[in-house]
mmCIF file of C-alpha atoms in Angstrom:
data_model
loop_
_atom_site.group_PDB
_atom_site.id
_atom_site.type_symbol
_atom_site.label_atom_id
_atom_site.label_comp_id
_atom_site.label_asym_id
_atom_site.label_seq_id
_atom_site.Cartn_x
_atom_site.Cartn_y
_atom_site.Cartn_z
ATOM 1 C CA MET N 1 -0.064 -0.117 0.139
ATOM 2 C CA LEU N 2 2.607 2.381 0.835
ATOM 3 C CA ALA N 3 4.502 1.742 -2.446
ATOM 4 C CA LEU N 4 1.226 2.434 -4.299
ATOM 5 C CA GLU N 5 0.831 5.645 -2.559
ATOM 6 C CA TYR N 6 4.225 6.670 -3.293
ATOM 7 C CA ARG N 7 3.902 6.099 -6.868
ATOM 8 C CA ARG N 8 1.001 8.170 -6.987
ATOM 9 C CA MET N 9 2.467 10.963 -5.818
ATOM 10 C CA LEU N 10 5.576 11.056 -7.815
ATOM 11 C CA SER N 11 3.071 10.794 -11.006
ATOM 12 C CA ALA N 12 0.946 13.781 -9.512
ATOM 13 C CA ARG N 13 4.099 15.953 -8.833
ATOM 14 C CA MET N 14 5.861 15.096 -12.385
ATOM 15 C CA PRO N 15 4.047 17.119 -15.297
ATOM 16 C CA ALA N 16 2.705 15.337 -18.316
ATOM 17 C CA ARG N 17 4.998 15.400 -21.230
ATOM 18 C CA PRO N 18 2.840 13.966 -24.366
ATOM 19 C CA TRP N 19 5.465 15.460 -26.644
ATOM 20 C CA ILE N 20 8.042 12.722 -25.824
ATOM 21 C CA GLY N 21 6.333 9.868 -27.081
ATOM 22 C CA THR N 22 4.915 11.553 -30.391
ATOM 23 C CA ARG N 23 8.407 12.707 -31.027
ATOM 24 C CA ALA N 24 9.963 9.382 -30.318
ATOM 25 C CA ARG N 25 7.281 7.929 -32.762
ATOM 26 C CA ALA N 26 8.060 10.519 -35.456
ATOM 27 C CA ALA N 27 11.834 9.788 -35.103
ATOM 28 C CA GLY N 28 11.093 5.910 -35.156
ATOM 29 C CA ARG N 29 8.871 6.760 -38.390
ATOM 30 C CA TRP N 30 11.469 8.718 -40.259
ATOM 31 C CA LYS N 31 14.664 6.682 -39.541
ATOM 32 C CA GLN N 32 13.384 3.949 -41.900
ATOM 33 C CA PRO N 33 12.901 5.902 -44.998
ATOM 34 C CA GLY N 34 16.148 7.541 -44.528
ATOM 35 C CA ARG N 35 18.005 4.033 -44.494
ATOM 36 C CA GLN N 36 15.929 2.929 -47.704
ATOM 37 C CA GLN N 37 17.154 6.307 -49.169
ATOM 38 C CA GLN N 38 20.591 5.462 -48.446
ATOM 39 C CA GLN N 39 20.482 1.778 -49.701
ATOM 40 C CA GLN N 40 19.273 3.192 -52.947
ATOM 41 C CA ARG N 41 21.795 5.770 -53.374
ATOM 42 C CA GLN N 42 24.479 3.144 -52.766
ATOM 43 C CA GLN N 43 22.673 0.701 -55.569
ATOM 44 C CA ARG N 44 22.387 3.718 -57.542
ATOM 45 C CA GLN N 45 26.222 4.429 -57.025
ATOM 46 C CA GLN N 46 27.315 0.874 -57.551
ATOM 47 C CA TYR N 47 25.317 0.666 -60.762
ATOM 48 C CA SER N 48 26.800 3.848 -62.284
ATOM 49 C CA THR N 49 30.135 2.769 -61.456
ATOM 50 C CA LYS N 50 29.888 -0.649 -62.778
ATOM 51 C CA GLN N 51 27.784 0.140 -65.777
ATOM 52 C CA PRO N 52 30.302 2.512 -67.924
ATOM 53 C CA PRO N 53 32.964 0.168 -68.231
ATOM 54 C CA GLU N 54 30.669 -2.677 -69.559
ATOM 55 C CA SER N 55 29.177 -0.389 -71.799
ATOM 56 C CA ALA N 56 32.772 0.720 -72.783
ATOM 57 C CA GLN N 57 34.209 -2.675 -73.224
ATOM 58 C CA SER N 58 31.107 -3.714 -75.390
ATOM 59 C CA SER N 59 31.663 -0.634 -77.527
ATOM 60 C CA SER N 60 35.305 -1.320 -77.796
ATOM 61 C CA LYS N 61 34.387 -4.855 -78.926
ATOM 62 C CA GLU N 62 31.912 -3.867 -81.289
ATOM 63 C CA LYS N 63 34.340 -1.399 -82.867
ATOM 64 C CA ALA N 64 37.051 -4.055 -82.914
ATOM 65 C CA GLU N 65 34.843 -6.768 -84.401
ATOM 66 C CA ALA N 66 33.562 -3.884 -87.081
ATOM 67 C CA GLY N 67 37.169 -2.575 -88.174
ATOM 68 C CA ARG N 68 38.162 -6.601 -89.063
ATOM 69 C CA GLY N 69 37.587 -8.321 -92.072
ATOM 70 C CA TRP N 70 35.759 -7.670 -95.193
ATOM 71 C CA ARG N 71 33.638 -5.009 -93.361
ATOM 72 C CA ASN N 72 36.414 -2.583 -93.115
ATOM 73 C CA THR N 73 37.014 -3.149 -96.816
ATOM 74 C CA LEU N 74 33.370 -2.493 -97.734
ATOM 75 C CA ARG N 75 33.356 0.438 -95.306
ATOM 76 C CA ALA N 76 36.279 2.059 -97.123
ATOM 77 C CA LEU N 77 35.154 1.264 -100.516
ATOM 78 C CA ARG N 78 31.835 2.876 -99.671
ATOM 79 C CA ASP N 79 33.871 6.100 -98.115
ATOM 80 C CA ARG N 80 36.344 6.290 -101.343
ATOM 81 C CA PRO N 81 35.023 3.964 -104.055
ATOM 82 C CA ALA N 82 37.428 5.672 -106.839
ATOM 83 C CA SER N 83 40.648 4.997 -104.931
ATOM 84 C CA HIS N 84 39.764 1.219 -103.778
ATOM 85 C CA ILE N 85 38.442 0.419 -107.278
ATOM 86 C CA THR N 86 41.483 1.453 -109.073
ATOM 87 C CA ALA N 87 43.710 -0.021 -106.468
ATOM 88 C CA PHE N 88 42.020 -3.223 -106.860
ATOM 89 C CA ALA N 89 41.935 -3.146 -110.466
ATOM 90 C CA VAL N 90 45.829 -2.617 -110.313
ATOM 91 C CA LEU N 91 46.289 -5.361 -108.035
ATOM 92 C CA HIS N 92 44.481 -7.580 -110.034
ATOM 93 C CA GLU N 93 46.849 -6.783 -113.062
ATOM 94 C CA ILE N 94 49.902 -7.342 -111.026
ATOM 95 C CA THR N 95 48.937 -10.664 -109.637
ATOM 96 C CA ALA N 96 47.970 -11.747 -113.192
ATOM 97 C CA VAL N 97 51.151 -10.717 -114.719
ATOM 98 C CA ALA N 98 53.840 -11.136 -112.173
ATOM 99 C CA PRO N 99 53.366 -14.937 -111.515
ATOM 100 C CA LEU N 100 53.865 -15.626 -115.049
ATOM 101 C CA GLY N 101 57.614 -15.348 -115.182
ATOM 102 C CA GLY N 102 57.875 -17.376 -112.244
ATOM 103 C CA VAL N 103 55.749 -20.244 -113.361
ATOM 104 C CA TYR N 104 57.472 -20.284 -116.425
ATOM 105 C CA TRP N 105 61.074 -20.380 -114.843
ATOM 106 C CA VAL N 106 59.913 -23.036 -112.533
ATOM 107 C CA LEU N 107 58.654 -25.159 -115.235
ATOM 108 C CA SER N 108 61.586 -24.579 -117.416
ATOM 109 C CA TYR N 109 64.206 -25.233 -114.806
ATOM 110 C CA LEU N 110 62.330 -28.375 -113.505
ATOM 111 C CA GLU N 111 61.722 -29.336 -117.218
ATOM 112 C CA LEU N 112 57.988 -30.217 -116.244
ATOM 113 C CA ARG N 113 56.309 -31.038 -119.291
ATOM 114 C CA ILE N 114 52.627 -31.628 -119.822
ATOM 115 C CA PRO N 115 52.326 -34.706 -122.272
ATOM 116 C CA VAL N 116 51.358 -33.133 -125.740
ATOM 117 C CA PRO N 117 51.678 -34.964 -129.135
ATOM 118 C CA GLU N 118 54.756 -34.117 -131.010
ATOM 119 C CA SER N 119 52.639 -33.339 -133.962
ATOM 120 C CA VAL N 120 50.611 -30.606 -131.914
ATOM 121 C CA LEU N 121 53.712 -29.235 -130.401
ATOM 122 C CA HIS N 122 55.383 -28.852 -133.925
ATOM 123 C CA GLU N 123 52.508 -27.182 -135.612
ATOM 124 C CA GLY N 124 52.192 -24.862 -132.655
ATOM 125 C CA ASN N 125 55.847 -23.888 -133.086
ATOM 126 C CA ARG N 126 55.345 -23.557 -136.769
ATOM 127 C CA TYR N 127 52.589 -21.263 -136.382
ATOM 128 C CA ILE N 128 54.487 -18.970 -133.798
ATOM 129 C CA ASN N 129 57.534 -18.947 -136.271
ATOM 130 C CA ARG N 130 55.223 -17.674 -138.765
ATOM 131 C CA LEU N 131 54.090 -14.660 -136.551
ATOM 132 C CA ARG N 132 57.844 -14.069 -135.381
ATOM 133 C CA SER N 133 58.828 -13.581 -139.064
ATOM 134 C CA TYR N 134 56.122 -10.941 -139.752
ATOM 135 C CA GLY N 135 57.467 -9.228 -136.647
ATOM 136 C CA GLY N 136 60.739 -9.108 -137.684
ATOM 137 C CA TRP N 137 62.401 -12.079 -135.814
ATOM 138 C CA THR N 138 64.850 -13.771 -137.681
ATOM 139 C CA THR N 139 65.537 -16.643 -135.411
ATOM 140 C CA PRO N 140 62.929 -19.348 -135.828
ATOM 141 C CA LEU N 141 62.028 -22.007 -132.898
ATOM 142 C CA ALA N 142 62.984 -25.118 -133.018
ATOM 143 C CA PRO N 143 60.087 -27.840 -133.998
ATOM 144 C CA ASP N 144 60.641 -29.416 -130.780
ATOM 145 C CA SER N 145 61.023 -26.238 -128.313
ATOM 146 C CA PRO N 146 59.295 -26.494 -125.247
ATOM 147 C CA VAL N 147 58.883 -22.513 -125.326
ATOM 148 C CA LEU N 148 55.294 -22.040 -126.061
ATOM 149 C CA LEU N 149 54.359 -25.106 -124.118
ATOM 150 C CA ASP N 150 55.599 -23.630 -121.116
ATOM 151 C CA LEU N 151 54.164 -20.243 -121.970
ATOM 152 C CA ALA N 152 50.813 -21.866 -122.262
ATOM 153 C CA THR N 153 51.110 -23.935 -119.009
ATOM 154 C CA SER N 154 52.073 -20.663 -117.283
ATOM 155 C CA TYR N 155 48.888 -18.950 -118.487
ATOM 156 C CA ALA N 156 46.779 -21.775 -117.333
ATOM 157 C CA VAL N 157 48.250 -22.227 -113.767
ATOM 158 C CA VAL N 158 47.750 -18.306 -113.318
ATOM 159 C CA LYS N 159 44.122 -18.662 -114.549
ATOM 160 C CA ALA N 160 43.445 -21.724 -112.353
ATOM 161 C CA ALA N 161 44.672 -19.442 -109.473
ATOM 162 C CA ALA N 162 42.250 -16.889 -109.926
ATOM 163 C CA PRO N 163 40.128 -17.556 -106.795
ATOM 164 C CA LEU N 164 43.682 -17.008 -104.813
ATOM 165 C CA ARG N 165 44.473 -13.746 -106.854
ATOM 166 C CA LEU N 166 40.836 -12.300 -106.276
ATOM 167 C CA ALA N 167 41.178 -12.958 -102.442
ATOM 168 C CA LEU N 168 44.843 -11.346 -102.438
ATOM 169 C CA SER N 169 43.688 -8.477 -104.352
ATOM 170 C CA LEU N 170 40.470 -7.822 -101.989
ATOM 171 C CA ALA N 171 42.788 -8.096 -98.817
ATOM 172 C CA LEU N 172 45.535 -5.615 -100.110
ATOM 173 C CA THR N 173 43.211 -3.294 -101.499
ATOM 174 C CA PRO N 174 42.850 -0.835 -98.662
ATOM 175 C CA TRP N 175 46.445 -0.873 -97.868
ATOM 176 C CA PHE N 176 47.431 -0.112 -101.556
ATOM 177 C CA ALA N 177 44.586 2.530 -102.070
ATOM 178 C CA ASN N 178 46.044 4.434 -98.997
ATOM 179 C CA ARG N 179 49.853 4.064 -99.456
ATOM 180 C CA ALA N 180 49.953 4.232 -103.212
ATOM 181 C CA VAL N 181 46.809 5.399 -105.075
ATOM 182 C CA VAL N 182 45.663 8.163 -102.909
ATOM 183 C CA PRO N 183 48.927 9.621 -102.278
ATOM 184 C CA LEU N 184 49.564 9.601 -106.443
ATOM 185 C CA ALA N 185 46.247 11.202 -106.654
ATOM 186 C CA ARG N 186 46.981 13.992 -104.517
ATOM 187 C CA ALA N 187 50.189 14.763 -105.918
ATOM 188 C CA LEU N 188 48.827 14.545 -109.361
ATOM 189 C CA GLY N 189 46.225 17.086 -108.070
ATOM 190 C CA SER N 190 48.774 19.609 -106.521
ATOM 191 C CA LEU N 191 50.719 19.448 -109.903
ATOM 192 C CA ARG N 192 47.616 20.088 -111.934
ATOM 193 C CA SER N 193 46.264 22.957 -109.567
ATOM 194 C CA ALA N 194 50.127 24.480 -109.708
ATOM 195 C CA TRP N 195 50.002 24.206 -113.566
ATOM 196 C CA LYS N 196 46.659 26.092 -113.440
ATOM 197 C CA LYS N 197 47.973 28.907 -111.546
ATOM 198 C CA LYS N 198 51.094 29.457 -114.021
ATOM 199 C CA LYS N 199 48.476 29.805 -116.747
#
C-alpha cells in the first residue's frame, strides 16, 4: 500500500509530457525511410560505377569487330570508291602478270612438261615462227622447242589460281589504296593546280 501511494504522489508531482512519445514515434517513423534512401543511393552508385566499363567494353568490342575482316574493306570502298576500285584493278593485273615469269621459270628449270603429242607441238611452233617472221624475228624456234608449251602452261596455272588472286587483291586493296593510289592522286592534283596557277 505504501508503495502504491508513493507512486501516485510521484506521478502527480511530475508534469505530463505527451510530446516525448510523439517525437519518439516520429523519429522512429523517419529513420526507416532514411535507411531505404541510403540503400537506394548506394545501389545507384554501384550501378553507375559498374555500368560504364561494361558499356565501354562492349563498344570497344563492337568497334574492334567492325574494324576487322571484309566489313572494313566494304566500309572503305563505300567511303572512297574511286581509289579502292583503282587499287583493286591494279592489284588484279599485277597478280595476273607477275606470277607468269615465276611459273615459266619453274617449269623450264625443272623441265616439267605436259604430255602433248609431238604433232601438236610442231604445228604450234610452226605457227609461232610464222608470226615471228611477220614481226621481224629472224631466228625461228626449233620444231620441238618447249617454249610455247611452257608459256601456255604458265598461263593456265595463273588462270586456275584466279580465286586466290581475287582474295589477295581484296585483302591488299585498302593498304594499296592508302599507300599508293591516294598519295599519287593527291600529287597529281597538286601538280594540276600548280600548272593552272602558272597559266
